Coordinates of C-alpha atoms and ligand atoms in Angstrom, one line a residue:
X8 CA -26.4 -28.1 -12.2
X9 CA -28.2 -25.1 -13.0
X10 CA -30.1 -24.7 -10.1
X11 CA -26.0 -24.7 -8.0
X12 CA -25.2 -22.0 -10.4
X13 CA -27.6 -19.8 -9.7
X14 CA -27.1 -20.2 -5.9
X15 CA -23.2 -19.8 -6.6
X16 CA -23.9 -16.5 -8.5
X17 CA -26.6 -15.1 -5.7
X18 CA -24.2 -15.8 -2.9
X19 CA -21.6 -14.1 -4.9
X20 CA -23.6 -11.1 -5.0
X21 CA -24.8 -11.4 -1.5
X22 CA -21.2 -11.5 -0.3
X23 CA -20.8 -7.9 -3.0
X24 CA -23.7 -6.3 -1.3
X25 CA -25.0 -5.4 1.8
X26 CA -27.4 -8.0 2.0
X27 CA -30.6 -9.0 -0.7
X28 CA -31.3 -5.6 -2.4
X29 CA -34.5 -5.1 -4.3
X30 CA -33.2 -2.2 -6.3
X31 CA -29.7 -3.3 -7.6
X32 CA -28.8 0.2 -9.2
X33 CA -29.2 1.8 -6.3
X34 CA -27.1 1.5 -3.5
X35 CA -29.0 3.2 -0.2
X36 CA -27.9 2.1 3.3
X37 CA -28.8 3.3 6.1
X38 CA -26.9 1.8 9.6
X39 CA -29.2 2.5 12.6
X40 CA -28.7 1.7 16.7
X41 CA -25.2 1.8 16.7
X42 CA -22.6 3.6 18.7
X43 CA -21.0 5.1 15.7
X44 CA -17.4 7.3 16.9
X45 CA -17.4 9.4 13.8
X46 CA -14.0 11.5 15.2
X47 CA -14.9 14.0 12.7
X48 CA -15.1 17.7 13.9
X49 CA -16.5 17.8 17.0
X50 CA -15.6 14.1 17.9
X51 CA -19.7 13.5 17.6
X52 CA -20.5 9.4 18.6
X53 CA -23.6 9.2 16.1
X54 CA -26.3 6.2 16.5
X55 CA -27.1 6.0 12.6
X56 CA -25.6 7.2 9.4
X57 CA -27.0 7.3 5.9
X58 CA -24.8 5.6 2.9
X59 CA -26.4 7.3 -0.7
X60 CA -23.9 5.6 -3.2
X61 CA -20.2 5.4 -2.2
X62 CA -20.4 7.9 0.3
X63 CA -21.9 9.0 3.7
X64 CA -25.0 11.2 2.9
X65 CA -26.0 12.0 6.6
X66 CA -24.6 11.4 9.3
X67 CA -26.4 11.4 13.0
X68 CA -29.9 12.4 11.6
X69 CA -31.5 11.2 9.2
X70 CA -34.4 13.8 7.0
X71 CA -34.6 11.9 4.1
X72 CA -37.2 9.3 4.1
X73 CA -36.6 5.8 3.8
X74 CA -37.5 4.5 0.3
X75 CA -38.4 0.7 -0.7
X76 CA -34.4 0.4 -1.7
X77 CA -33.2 1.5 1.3
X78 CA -31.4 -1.9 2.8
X79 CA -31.4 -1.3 6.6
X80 CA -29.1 -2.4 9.2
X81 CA -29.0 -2.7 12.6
X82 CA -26.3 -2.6 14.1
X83 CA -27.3 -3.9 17.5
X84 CA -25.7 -1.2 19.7
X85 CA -22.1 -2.4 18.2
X86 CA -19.2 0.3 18.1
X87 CA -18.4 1.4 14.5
X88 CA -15.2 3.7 13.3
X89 CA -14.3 5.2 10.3
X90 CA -12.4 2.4 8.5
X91 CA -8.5 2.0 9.7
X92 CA -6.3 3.7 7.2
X93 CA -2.7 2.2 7.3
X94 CA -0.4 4.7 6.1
X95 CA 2.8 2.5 5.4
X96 CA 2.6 -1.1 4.8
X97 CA 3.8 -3.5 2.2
X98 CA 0.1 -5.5 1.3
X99 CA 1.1 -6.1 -2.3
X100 CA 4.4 -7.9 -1.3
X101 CA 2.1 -9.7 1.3
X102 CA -0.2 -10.9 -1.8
X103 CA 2.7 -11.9 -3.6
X104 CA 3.4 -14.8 -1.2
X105 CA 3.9 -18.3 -2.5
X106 CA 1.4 -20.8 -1.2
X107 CA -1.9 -19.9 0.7
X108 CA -0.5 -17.5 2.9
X109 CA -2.1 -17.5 6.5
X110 CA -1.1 -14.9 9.2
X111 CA 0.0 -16.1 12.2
X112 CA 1.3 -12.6 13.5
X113 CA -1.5 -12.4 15.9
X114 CA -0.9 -15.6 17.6
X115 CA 0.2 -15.4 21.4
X116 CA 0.9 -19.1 21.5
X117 CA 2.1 -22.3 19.7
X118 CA -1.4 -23.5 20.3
X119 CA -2.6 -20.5 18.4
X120 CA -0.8 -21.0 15.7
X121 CA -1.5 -24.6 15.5
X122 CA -4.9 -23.8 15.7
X123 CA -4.7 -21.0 12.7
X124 CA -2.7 -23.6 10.7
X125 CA -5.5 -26.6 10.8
X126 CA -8.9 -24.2 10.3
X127 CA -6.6 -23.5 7.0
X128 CA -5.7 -27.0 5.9
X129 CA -9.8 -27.9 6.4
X130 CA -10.5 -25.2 3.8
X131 CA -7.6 -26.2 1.2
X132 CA -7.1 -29.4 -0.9
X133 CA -4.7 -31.6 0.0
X134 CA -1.8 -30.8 -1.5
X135 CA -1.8 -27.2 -1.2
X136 CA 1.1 -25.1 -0.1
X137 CA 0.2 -23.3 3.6
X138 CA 2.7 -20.6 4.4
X139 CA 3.3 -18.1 6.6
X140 CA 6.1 -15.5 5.4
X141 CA 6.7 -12.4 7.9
X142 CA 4.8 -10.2 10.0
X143 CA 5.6 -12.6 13.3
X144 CA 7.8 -13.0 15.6
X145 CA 8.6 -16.2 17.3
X146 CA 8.6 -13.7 20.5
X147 CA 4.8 -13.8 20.9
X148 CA 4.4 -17.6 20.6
X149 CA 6.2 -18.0 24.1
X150 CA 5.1 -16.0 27.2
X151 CA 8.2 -15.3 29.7
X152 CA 10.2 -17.2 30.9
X153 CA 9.8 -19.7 28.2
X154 CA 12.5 -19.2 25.3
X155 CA 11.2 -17.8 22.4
X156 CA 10.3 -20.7 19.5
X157 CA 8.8 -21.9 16.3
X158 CA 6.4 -24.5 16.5
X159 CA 8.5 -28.0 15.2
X160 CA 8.1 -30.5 12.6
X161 CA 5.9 -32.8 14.5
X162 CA 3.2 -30.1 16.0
X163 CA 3.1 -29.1 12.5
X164 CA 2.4 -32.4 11.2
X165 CA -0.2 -33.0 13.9
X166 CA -2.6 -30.2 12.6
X167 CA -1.3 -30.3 8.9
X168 CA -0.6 -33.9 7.9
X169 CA -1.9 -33.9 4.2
X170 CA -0.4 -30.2 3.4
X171 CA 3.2 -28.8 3.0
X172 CA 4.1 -26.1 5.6
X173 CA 6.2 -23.3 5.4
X174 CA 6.6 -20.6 7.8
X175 CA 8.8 -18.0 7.6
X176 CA 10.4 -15.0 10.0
X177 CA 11.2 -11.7 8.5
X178 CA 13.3 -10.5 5.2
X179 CA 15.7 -14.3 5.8
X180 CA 14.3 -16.5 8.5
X181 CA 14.9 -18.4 9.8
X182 CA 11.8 -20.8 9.3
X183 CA 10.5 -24.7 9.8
X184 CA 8.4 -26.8 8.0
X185 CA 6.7 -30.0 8.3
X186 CA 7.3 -33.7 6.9
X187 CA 5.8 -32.9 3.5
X188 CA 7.2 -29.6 3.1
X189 CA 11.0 -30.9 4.4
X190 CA 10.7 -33.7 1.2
X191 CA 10.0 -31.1 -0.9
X192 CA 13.0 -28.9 0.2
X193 CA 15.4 -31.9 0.8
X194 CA 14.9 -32.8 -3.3
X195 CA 16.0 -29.4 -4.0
X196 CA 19.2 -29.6 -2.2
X197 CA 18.0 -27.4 0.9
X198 CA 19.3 -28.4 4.4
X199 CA 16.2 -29.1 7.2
X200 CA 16.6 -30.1 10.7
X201 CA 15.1 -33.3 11.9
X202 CA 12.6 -30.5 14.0
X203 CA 12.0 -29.2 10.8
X204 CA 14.1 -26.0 11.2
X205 CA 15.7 -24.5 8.2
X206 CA 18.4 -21.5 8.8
X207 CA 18.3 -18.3 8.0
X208 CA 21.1 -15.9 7.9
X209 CA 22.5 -13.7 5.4
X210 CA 21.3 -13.8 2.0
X211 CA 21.6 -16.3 0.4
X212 CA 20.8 -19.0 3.2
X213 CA 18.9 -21.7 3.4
X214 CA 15.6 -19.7 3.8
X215 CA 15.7 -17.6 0.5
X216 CA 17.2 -20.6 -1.5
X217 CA 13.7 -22.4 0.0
X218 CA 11.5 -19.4 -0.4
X219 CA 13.1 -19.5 -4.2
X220 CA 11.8 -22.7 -4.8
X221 CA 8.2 -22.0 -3.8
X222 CA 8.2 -19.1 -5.9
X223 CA 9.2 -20.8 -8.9
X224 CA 5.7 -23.0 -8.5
X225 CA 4.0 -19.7 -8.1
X226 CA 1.5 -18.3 -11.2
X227 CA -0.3 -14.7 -11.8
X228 CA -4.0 -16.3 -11.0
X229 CA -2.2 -17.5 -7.5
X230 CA -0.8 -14.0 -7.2
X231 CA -4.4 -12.6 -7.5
X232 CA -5.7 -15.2 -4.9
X233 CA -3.2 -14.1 -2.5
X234 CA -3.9 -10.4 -3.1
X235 CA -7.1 -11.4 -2.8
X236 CA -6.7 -13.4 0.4
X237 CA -4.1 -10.4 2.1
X238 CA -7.5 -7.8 1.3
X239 CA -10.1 -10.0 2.8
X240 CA -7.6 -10.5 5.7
X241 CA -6.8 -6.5 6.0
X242 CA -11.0 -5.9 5.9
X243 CA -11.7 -8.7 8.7
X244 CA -9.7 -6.6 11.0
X245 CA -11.5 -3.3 9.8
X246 CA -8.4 -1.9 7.5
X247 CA -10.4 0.0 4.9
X248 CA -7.2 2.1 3.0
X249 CA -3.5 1.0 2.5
X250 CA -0.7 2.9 1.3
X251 CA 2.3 -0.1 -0.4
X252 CA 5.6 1.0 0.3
X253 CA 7.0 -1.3 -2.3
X254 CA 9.6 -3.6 -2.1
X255 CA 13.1 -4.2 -2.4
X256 CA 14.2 -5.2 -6.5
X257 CA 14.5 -8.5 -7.2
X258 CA 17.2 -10.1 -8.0
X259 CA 15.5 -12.8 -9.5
X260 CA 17.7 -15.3 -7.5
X261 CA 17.8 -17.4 -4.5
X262 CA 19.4 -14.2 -2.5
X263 CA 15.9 -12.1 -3.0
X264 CA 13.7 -12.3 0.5
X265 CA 10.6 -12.2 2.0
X266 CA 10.4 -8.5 0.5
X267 CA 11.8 -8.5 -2.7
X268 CA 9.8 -8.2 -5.8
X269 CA 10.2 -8.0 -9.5
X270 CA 9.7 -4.2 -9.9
X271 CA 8.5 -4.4 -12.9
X272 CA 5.4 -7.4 -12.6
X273 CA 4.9 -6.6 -9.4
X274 CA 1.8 -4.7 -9.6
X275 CA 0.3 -7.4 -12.6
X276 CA -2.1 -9.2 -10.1
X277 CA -3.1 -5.9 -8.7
X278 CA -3.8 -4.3 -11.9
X279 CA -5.6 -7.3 -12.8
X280 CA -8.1 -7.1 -9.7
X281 CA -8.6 -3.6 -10.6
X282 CA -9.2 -4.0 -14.1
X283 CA -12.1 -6.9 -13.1
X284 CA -13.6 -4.8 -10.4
X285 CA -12.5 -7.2 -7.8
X286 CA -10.6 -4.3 -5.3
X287 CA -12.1 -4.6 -1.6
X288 CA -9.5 -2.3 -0.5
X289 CA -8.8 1.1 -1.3
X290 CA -4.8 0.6 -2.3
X291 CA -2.3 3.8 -3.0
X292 CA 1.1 3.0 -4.0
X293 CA 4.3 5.0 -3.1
X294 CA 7.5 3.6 -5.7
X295 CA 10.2 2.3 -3.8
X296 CA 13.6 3.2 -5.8
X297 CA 17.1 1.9 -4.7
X298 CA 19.7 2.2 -7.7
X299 CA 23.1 2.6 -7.4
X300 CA 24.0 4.6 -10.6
X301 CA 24.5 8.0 -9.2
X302 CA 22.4 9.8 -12.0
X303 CA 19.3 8.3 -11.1
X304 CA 18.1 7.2 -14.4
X305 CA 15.1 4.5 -13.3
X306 CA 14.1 7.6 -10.9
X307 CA 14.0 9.9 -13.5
X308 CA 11.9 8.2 -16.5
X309 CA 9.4 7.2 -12.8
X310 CA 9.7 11.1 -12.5
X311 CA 9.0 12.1 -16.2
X312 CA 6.5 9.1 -17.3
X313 CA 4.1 8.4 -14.7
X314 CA 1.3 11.0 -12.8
X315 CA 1.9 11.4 -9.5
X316 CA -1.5 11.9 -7.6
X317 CA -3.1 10.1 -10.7
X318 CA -5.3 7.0 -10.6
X319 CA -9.1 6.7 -8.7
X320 CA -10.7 5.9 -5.3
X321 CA -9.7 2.6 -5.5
X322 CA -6.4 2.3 -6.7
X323 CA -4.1 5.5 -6.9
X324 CA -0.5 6.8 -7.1
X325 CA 1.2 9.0 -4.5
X326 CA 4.5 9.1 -4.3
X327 CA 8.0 7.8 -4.0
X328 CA 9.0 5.9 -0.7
X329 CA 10.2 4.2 1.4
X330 CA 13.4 4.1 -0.1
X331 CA 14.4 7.2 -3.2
X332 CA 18.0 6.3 -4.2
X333 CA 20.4 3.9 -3.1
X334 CA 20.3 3.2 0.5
X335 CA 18.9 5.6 3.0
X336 CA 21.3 7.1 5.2
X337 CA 22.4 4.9 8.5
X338 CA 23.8 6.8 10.6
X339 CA 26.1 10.4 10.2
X340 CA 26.1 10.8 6.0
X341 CA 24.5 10.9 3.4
X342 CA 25.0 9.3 -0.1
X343 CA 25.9 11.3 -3.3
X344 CA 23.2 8.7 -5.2
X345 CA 20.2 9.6 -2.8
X346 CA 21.3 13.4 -2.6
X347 CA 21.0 12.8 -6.2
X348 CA 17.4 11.2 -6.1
X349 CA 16.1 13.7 -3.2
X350 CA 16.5 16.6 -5.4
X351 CA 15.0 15.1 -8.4
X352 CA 11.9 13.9 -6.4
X353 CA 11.6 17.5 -4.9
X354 CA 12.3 19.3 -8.4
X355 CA 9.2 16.9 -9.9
X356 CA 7.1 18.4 -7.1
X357 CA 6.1 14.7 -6.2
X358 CA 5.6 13.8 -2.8
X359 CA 8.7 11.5 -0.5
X360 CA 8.8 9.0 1.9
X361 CA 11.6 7.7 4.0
X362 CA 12.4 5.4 7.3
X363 CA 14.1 6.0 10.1
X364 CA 15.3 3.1 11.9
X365 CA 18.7 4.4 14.2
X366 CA 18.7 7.2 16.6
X367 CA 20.8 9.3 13.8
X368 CA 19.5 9.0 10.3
X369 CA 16.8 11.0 10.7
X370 CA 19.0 14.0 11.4
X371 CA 20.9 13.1 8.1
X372 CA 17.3 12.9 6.5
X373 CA 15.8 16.2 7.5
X374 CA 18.9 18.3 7.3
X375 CA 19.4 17.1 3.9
X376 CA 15.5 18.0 3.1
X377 CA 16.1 21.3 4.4
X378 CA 19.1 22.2 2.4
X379 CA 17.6 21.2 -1.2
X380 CA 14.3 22.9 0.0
X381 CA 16.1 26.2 0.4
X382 CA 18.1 26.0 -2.9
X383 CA 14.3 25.7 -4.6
X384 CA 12.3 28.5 -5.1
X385 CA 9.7 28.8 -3.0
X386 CA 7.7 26.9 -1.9
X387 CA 9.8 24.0 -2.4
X388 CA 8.9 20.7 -0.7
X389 CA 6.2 22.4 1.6
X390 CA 3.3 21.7 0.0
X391 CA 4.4 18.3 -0.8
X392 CA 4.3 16.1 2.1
X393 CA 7.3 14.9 2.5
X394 CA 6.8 11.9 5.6
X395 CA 9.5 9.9 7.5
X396 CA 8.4 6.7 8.5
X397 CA 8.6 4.6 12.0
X398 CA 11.7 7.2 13.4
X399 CA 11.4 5.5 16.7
X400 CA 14.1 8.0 18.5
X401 CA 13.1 11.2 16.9
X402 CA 14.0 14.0 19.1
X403 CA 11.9 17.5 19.1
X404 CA 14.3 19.4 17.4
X405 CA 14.1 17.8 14.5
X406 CA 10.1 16.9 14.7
X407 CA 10.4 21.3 14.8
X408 CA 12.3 21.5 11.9
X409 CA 10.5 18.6 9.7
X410 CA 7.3 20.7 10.7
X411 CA 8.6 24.0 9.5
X412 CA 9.5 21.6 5.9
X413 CA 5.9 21.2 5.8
X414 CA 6.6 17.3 6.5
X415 CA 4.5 14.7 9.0
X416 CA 5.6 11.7 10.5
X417 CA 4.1 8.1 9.9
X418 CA 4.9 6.0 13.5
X419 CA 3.9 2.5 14.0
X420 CA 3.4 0.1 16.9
X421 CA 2.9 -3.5 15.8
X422 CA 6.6 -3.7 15.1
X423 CA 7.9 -2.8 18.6
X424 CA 5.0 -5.2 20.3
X425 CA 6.3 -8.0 18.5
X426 CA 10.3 -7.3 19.0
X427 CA 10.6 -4.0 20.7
X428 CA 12.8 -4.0 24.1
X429 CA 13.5 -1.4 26.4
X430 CA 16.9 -0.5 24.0
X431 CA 14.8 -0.8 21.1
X432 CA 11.8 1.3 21.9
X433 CA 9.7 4.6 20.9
X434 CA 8.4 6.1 18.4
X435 CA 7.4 9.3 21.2
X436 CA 3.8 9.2 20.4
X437 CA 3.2 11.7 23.5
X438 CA 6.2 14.3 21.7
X439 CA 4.9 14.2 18.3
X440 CA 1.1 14.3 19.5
X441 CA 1.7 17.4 21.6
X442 CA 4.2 18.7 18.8
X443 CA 1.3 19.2 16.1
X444 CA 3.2 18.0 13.2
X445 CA 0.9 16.0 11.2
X446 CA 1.0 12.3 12.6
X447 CA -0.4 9.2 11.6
X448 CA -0.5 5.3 11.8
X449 CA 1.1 2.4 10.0
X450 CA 1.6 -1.3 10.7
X451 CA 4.8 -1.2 8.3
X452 CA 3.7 -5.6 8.0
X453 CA 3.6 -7.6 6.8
X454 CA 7.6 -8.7 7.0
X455 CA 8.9 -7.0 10.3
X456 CA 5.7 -6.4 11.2
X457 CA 2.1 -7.6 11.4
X458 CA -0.9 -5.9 9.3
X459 CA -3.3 -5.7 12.9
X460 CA -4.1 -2.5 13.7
X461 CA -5.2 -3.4 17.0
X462 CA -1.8 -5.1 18.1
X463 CA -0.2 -1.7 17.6
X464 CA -2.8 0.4 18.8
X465 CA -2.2 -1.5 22.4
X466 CA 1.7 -0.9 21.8
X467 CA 0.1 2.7 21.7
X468 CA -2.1 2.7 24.7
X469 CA 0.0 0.5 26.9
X470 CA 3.7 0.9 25.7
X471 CA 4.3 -3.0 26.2
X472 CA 5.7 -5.3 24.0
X473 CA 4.4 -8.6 23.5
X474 CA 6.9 -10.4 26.4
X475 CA 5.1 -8.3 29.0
X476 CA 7.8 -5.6 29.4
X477 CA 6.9 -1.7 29.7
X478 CA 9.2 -0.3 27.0
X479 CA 7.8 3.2 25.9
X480 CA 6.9 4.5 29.6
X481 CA 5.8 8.5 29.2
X482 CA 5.1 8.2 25.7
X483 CA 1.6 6.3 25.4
X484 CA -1.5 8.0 24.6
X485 CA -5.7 7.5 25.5
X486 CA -7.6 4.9 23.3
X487 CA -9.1 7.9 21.4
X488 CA -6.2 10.0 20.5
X489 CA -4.8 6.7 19.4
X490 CA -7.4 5.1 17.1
X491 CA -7.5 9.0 15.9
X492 CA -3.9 8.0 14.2
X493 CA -5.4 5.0 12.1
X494 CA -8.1 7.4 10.3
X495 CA -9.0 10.7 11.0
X496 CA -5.0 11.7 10.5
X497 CA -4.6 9.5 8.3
X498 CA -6.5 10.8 5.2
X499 CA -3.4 13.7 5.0
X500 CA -0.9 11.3 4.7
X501 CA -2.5 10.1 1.1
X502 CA -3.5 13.9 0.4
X503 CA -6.9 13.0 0.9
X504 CA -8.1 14.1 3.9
X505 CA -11.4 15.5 2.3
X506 CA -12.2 12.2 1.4
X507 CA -10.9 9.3 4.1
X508 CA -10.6 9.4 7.8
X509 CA -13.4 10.3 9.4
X510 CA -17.7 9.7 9.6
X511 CA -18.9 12.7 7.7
X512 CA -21.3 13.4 4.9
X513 CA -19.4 13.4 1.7
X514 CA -16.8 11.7 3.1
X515 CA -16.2 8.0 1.2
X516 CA -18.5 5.2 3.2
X517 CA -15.7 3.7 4.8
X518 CA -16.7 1.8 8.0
X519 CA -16.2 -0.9 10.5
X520 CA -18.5 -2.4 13.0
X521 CA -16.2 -3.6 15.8
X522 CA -16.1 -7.3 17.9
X523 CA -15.9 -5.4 21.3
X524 CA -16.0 -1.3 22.5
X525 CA -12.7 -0.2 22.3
X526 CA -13.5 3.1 23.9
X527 CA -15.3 1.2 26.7
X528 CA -11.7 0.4 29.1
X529 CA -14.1 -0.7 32.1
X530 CA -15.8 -3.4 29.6
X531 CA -12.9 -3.6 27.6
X532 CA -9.1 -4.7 28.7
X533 CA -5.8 -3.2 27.4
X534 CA -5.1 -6.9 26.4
X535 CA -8.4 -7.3 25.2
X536 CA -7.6 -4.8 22.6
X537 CA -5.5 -7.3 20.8
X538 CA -8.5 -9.7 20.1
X539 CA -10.5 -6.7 18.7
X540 CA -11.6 -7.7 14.8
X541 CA -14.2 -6.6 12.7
X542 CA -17.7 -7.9 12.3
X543 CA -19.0 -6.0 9.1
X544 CA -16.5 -4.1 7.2
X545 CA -17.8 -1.0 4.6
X546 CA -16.2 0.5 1.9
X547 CA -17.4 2.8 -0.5
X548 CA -20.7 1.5 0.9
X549 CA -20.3 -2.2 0.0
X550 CA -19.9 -4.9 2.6
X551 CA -16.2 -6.4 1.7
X552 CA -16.2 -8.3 5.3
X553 CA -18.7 -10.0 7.6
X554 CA -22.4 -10.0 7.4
X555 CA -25.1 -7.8 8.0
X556 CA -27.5 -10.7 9.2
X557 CA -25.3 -12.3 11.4
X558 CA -24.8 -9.0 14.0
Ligands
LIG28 ZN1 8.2 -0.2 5.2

């Protein structure tokens, strides 16, 4: 018994580590024959950097001498970037999924997917919930001319007999599950197919009334395993930084979906993690804020009562997004409730965030910006930030007047691979590029979305969706300007571009060893760009993913 508990606590502080270290307090790392793409100034592709404590001490050379705590390691000739910074994604509602989430949204097949589902059921008791709960679209399980599907009740069952299964599309569904899971949801009243299919729809539907159940089984110490399991997902795929984008409030009924949370213990399993030193991801949070009550009370105690910018490299506050007061404007007006909230937000100096979804609101958006900006004195929202998200039809005009606001734009890709079509397309990487406004990358997963990086940087490089179709012709861009959008942009979208983005000394020791070259297109495939991972995963110097040995 004891001798298991000391291997137990030595592999746990293997897994914290990069590998044994003979000095503990020191943490001295230095990464040598890679092919390290820095895409600092200068664009400089480095064979070894130097880690002194959290943070890159040199970077291409190395002068100081090695000591008898430096842990070295090779990295084999493997490519390495600056971890992936995701400027606008939702991983706290991800690691509030009931069950053991497990992400499908890279899957390009049933068989995939099948696959995914049983390594998950070997690691799990029986018993356990499996889910899958957004970021997917039944779209990539079926290539052309095959109809779009979800897997059924019986493939399900083959891979996951001793496990309840529930996997979910988007906000509502629909969704299927498997013999287990439809006995569970039959005894609660909820309707399944005999394929296991269970409809979704408008809220309430079958779908939220199921999800609804499985959240009532839910606890905080599952909440923190499935922050914990969204993190070690994010870091296997080389995602170093995140910034949440909330969710929608909760109702606390069986209308709430996939990205609804309770606003106000939300952040309890997060906070939690933090508090026990247990973040492997660096985590900023933007408030989302809906109300309907024109004054914009809830915005204004956020406004008065909490430090915007506040918090520490791990785990810090930025701003208010996606949503500031009511609903954002669809198309042609906006409402009296988030004119209300806009000028509050700019008043408190804080930084704003909204989407852009139709080919109109962001007009609405940006003229509205620039009116309250010129009613403040000077210099207004300028030196704020102020960011809309995905705006997919964005036209130069207003990109032009957004810049002149002092504003950047946040585009995406994963979320037009998996359901883009040629009506349905964008964002203009090329435009915005060329345009210099400050530009960076998000995934916007995990609900309409997925969390890989590497499925929207090919939606970047290639302009295709995930049935095969070429929907953003003239508006792709090079592997290297686009990788440039998930970190060395990224750091100004967070305000902290002297700290996150790039490969340079000072800079946080944020890293990730890739599975293949990205930048090498004669070794490396457009479509192989979708399979790209990460072996060994840095941050702040610590390995969170991977091993050092097993390069
Ligand atoms: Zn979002």
């Amino acid at each position: 018994m004891a001798l298991a508990a000391v291997a137990a606590a030595v592999s746990t502080a293997a897994l914290a580590q990069p590998g044994p270290q003979p000095c503990p307090a020191v943490r001295d790392v230095l990464l040598t024959n890679g092919r390290i793409h820095t895409l600092g100034i200068g664009n400089a592709v480095v064979d070894q950097v130097r880690i002194v404590g959290d943070r890159f001490a040199e970077v291409g050379t190395s002068r100081t001498p090695t000591t008898s705590c430096t842990r070295t390691i090779d990295l084999k000739g493997r490519t390495a970037v600056p971890g992936l910074i995701d400027n606008h994604n939702h991983i706290v509602l991800l690691g509030l999924r009931p069950g053991h989430d497990t992400r499908i949204e890279s899957a390009a097949s049933i068989a995939d997917v099948l696959a995914l589902l049983r390594a998950r059921a070997a690691a799990l008791p029986a018993g356990e919930w499996i889910t899958s709960i957004g970021g997917f679209d039944i779209n990539q399980f079926v290539p052309p001319p095959g109809m779009p599907r979800f897997p059924t009740l019986a493939e399900l069952d083959s891979v996951t007999p001793n496990h309840p299964v529930y996997i979910q599309m988007s906000f509502a569904g629909p969704s299927v599950t498997n013999t287990r899971g439809k006995q569970f949801f039959e005894q609660a009243g909820i309707e399944v197919g005999a394929d296991g299919a269970i409809a979704g729809g408008g809220m309430p539907n079958p779908t939220t009334r199921a999800l609804f159940e499985l959240r009532k089984l839910q606890t905080l110490a599952d909440q923190k395993r499935g922050t914990q399991d969204a993190m070690r997902y994010a870091a296997s795929l080389g995602l170093t930084t995140h910034l949440d984008q909330g969710g929608f409030p909760a109702t606390g009924t069986n209308a709430d979906g996939a990205a609804h949370f309770d606003r106000y213990r939300a952040y309890d399993a997060l906070l939690a993690l933090y508090a026990e030193h247990a973040l492997t991801q660096r985590i900023r949070l933007n408030f989302l804020h809906m109300e309907t009550d024109v004054a914009t009370p809830e915005l204004a105690a956020r406004l008065n009562n909490v430090f915007p910018h506040y918090g520490d490299d791990l785990l810090k506050v930025v701003g208010i997004g996606e949503f500031t007061a009511g609903a954002s404007p669809i198309i042609g007006q906006a409402t009296e409730v988030w004119r209300n909230g806009t000028r509050r937000v700019a008043e408190a100096g804080w930084r704003n965030e909204n989407h852009s979804l139709t080919p109109g609101d962001f007009k609405v958006i940006i003229d509205e910006w620039a009116q309250i900006n010129a009613s403040l004195p000077a210099p207004g929202i300028r030196d704020q930030r102020w960011v809309v998200a995905h705006a997919p039809f964005i036209t130069q005009e207003y990109v032009d007047k957004l810049k002149a606001l002092g504003g950047g734009v946040s585009v995406l890709g994963g979320w037009r691979y998996i359901s883009g079509t040629a009506q349905q397309n964008g964002p203009p990487f090329k435009m915005l590029a060329d345009s210099g406004i400050p530009i960076g990358m998000s995934s916007d997963g995990m609900q309409i979305s997925p969390m890989n990086p590497w499925l929207g940087l090919y939606y970047v490089v290639t302009g295709m969706n995930a049935r095969g179709e070429v929907i953003n012709a003239g508006q792709t861009l090079d592997r290297a300007a686009a990788i440039r959008l998930y970190t060395a942009t990224n750091g100004w979208f967070l305000g902290e571009e002297g700290d996150l983005g790039t490969i340079e000394p000072g800079k946080y020791a944020d890293l990730a060893v890739l599975s293949a070259d990205y930048f090498d297109a004669g070794a490396v495939t457009d479509a192989d760009i979708k399979r790209i991972t990460s072996v060994l995963t840095i941050v702040g110097g610590q390995v969170v993913h991977g091993s050092a040995d097993a390069l």
